[in-house]
Coordinates of C-alpha atoms in Angstrom, one line a residue:
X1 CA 68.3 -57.0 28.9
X2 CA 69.4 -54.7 31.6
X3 CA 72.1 -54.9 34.4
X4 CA 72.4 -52.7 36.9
X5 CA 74.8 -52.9 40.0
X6 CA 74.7 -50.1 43.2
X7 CA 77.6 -49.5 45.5
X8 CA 78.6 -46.9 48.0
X9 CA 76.2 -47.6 50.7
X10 CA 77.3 -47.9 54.1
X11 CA 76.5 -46.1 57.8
X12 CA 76.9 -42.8 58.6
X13 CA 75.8 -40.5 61.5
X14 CA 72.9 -37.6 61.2
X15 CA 73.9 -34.5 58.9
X16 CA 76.7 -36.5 57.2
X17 CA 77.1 -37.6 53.3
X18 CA 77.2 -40.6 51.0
X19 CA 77.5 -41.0 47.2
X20 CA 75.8 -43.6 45.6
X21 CA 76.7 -45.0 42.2
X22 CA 74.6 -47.5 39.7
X23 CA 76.4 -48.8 36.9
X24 CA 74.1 -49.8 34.0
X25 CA 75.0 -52.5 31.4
X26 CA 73.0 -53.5 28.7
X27 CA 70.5 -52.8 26.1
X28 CA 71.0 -48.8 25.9
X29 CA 67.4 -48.3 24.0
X30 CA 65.4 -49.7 27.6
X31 CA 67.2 -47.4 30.0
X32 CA 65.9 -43.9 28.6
X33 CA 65.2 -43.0 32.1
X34 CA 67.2 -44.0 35.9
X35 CA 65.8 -43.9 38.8
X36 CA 66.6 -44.6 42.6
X37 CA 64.1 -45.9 44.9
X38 CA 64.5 -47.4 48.9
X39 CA 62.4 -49.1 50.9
X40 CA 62.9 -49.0 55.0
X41 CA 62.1 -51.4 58.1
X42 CA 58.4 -52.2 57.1
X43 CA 57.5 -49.1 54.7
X44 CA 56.4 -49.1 50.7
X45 CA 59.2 -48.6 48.4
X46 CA 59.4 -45.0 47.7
X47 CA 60.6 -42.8 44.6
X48 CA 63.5 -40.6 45.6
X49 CA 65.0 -39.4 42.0
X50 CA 65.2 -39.9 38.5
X51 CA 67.0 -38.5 35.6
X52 CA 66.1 -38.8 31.6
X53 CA 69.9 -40.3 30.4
X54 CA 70.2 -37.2 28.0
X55 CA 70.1 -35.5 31.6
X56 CA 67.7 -32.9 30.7
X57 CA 65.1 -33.7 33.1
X58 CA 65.7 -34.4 37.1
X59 CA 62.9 -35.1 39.3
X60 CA 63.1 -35.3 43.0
X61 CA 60.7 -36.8 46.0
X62 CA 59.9 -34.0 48.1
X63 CA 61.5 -35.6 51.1
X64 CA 65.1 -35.7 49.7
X65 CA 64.6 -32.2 47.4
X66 CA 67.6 -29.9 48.3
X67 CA 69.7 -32.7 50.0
X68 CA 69.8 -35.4 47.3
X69 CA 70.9 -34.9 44.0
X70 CA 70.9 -36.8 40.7
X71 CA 73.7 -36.6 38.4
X72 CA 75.1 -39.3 35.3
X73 CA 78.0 -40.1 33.8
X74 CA 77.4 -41.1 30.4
X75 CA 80.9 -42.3 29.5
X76 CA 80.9 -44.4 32.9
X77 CA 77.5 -45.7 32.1
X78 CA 76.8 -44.3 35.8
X79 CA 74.4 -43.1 37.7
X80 CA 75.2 -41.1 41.0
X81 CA 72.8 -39.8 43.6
X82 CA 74.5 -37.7 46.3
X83 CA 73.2 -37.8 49.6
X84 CA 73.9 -34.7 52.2
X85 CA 72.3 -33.6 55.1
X86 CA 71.2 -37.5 56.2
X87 CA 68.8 -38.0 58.6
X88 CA 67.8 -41.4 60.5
X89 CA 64.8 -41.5 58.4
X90 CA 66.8 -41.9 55.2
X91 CA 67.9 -45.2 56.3
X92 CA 67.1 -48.2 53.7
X93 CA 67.9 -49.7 51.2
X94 CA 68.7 -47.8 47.8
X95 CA 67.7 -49.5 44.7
X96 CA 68.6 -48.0 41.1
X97 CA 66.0 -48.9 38.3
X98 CA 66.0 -48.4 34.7
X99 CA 63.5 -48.1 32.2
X100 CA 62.2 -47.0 28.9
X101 CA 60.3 -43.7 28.1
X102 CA 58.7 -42.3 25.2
X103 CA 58.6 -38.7 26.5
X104 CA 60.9 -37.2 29.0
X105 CA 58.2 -36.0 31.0
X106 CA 57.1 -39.5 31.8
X107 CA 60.9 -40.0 33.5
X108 CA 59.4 -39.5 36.8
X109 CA 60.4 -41.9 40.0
X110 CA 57.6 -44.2 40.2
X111 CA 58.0 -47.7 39.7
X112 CA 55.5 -48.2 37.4
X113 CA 58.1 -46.3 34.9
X114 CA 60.7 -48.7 35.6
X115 CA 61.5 -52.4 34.0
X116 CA 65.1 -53.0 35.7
X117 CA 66.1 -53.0 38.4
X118 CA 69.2 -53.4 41.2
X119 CA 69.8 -55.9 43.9
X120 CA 70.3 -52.1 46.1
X121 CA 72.5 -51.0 48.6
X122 CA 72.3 -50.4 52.4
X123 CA 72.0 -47.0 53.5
X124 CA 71.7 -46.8 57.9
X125 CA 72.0 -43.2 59.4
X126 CA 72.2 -43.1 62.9

């Protein structure tokens, strides 16, 4: 089993930054691959980023490319996606998922790749 808890959410105005975190607990052999997701006011949830935890392979939505990135901490067990340049449209709430991946390639955010996943974290740019 898989735990995995997201913080540093919060409001912030247009062009500003936040830095989320996911700390993941658990069974290391299902969480080959991390992802973060959010879902706004009445829209699908959407793939933003996700990262292989041997960090070679990042992939981005091409929404957030160039503002968001992806990073880990292995010796934290954490997850960080770094958010600058925020627009209104970002607002929602940010979910962190793990999962397990037989090739890095397949480390991709979509949620079919993903098995566990966060209670998220409030994001509101205004």
């Amino acid at each position: 089993h898989v735990q995995l808890v997201e913080s540093g959410g919060g409001s912030v105005q247009a062009g500003g930054s936040l830095r989320l975190s996911c700390t993941i607990s658990g069974n290391r052999v299902s969480r080959d691959c991390v992802g973060w997701f959010r879902q706004g006011p009445g829209k699908k949830r959407e793939g933003v980023a996700s990262i292989t935890v041997a960090g070679e392979r990042l992939k981005y939505a091409d929404s957030v490319n160039g503002r968001f990135a992806i990073s880990l901490d292995s010796a934290k067990n954490t997850v960080y996606l770094q958010m600058d340049g925020l627009k209104t449209e970002d607002t929602a709430m940010y979910y962190c998922a793990a999962g397990r991946v037989y090739d890095p390639s397949a480390c991709t955010p979509v949620t079919t790749v993903f098995g566990y996943w966060g209670q998220g974290t409030q994001v509101t740019v205004s």
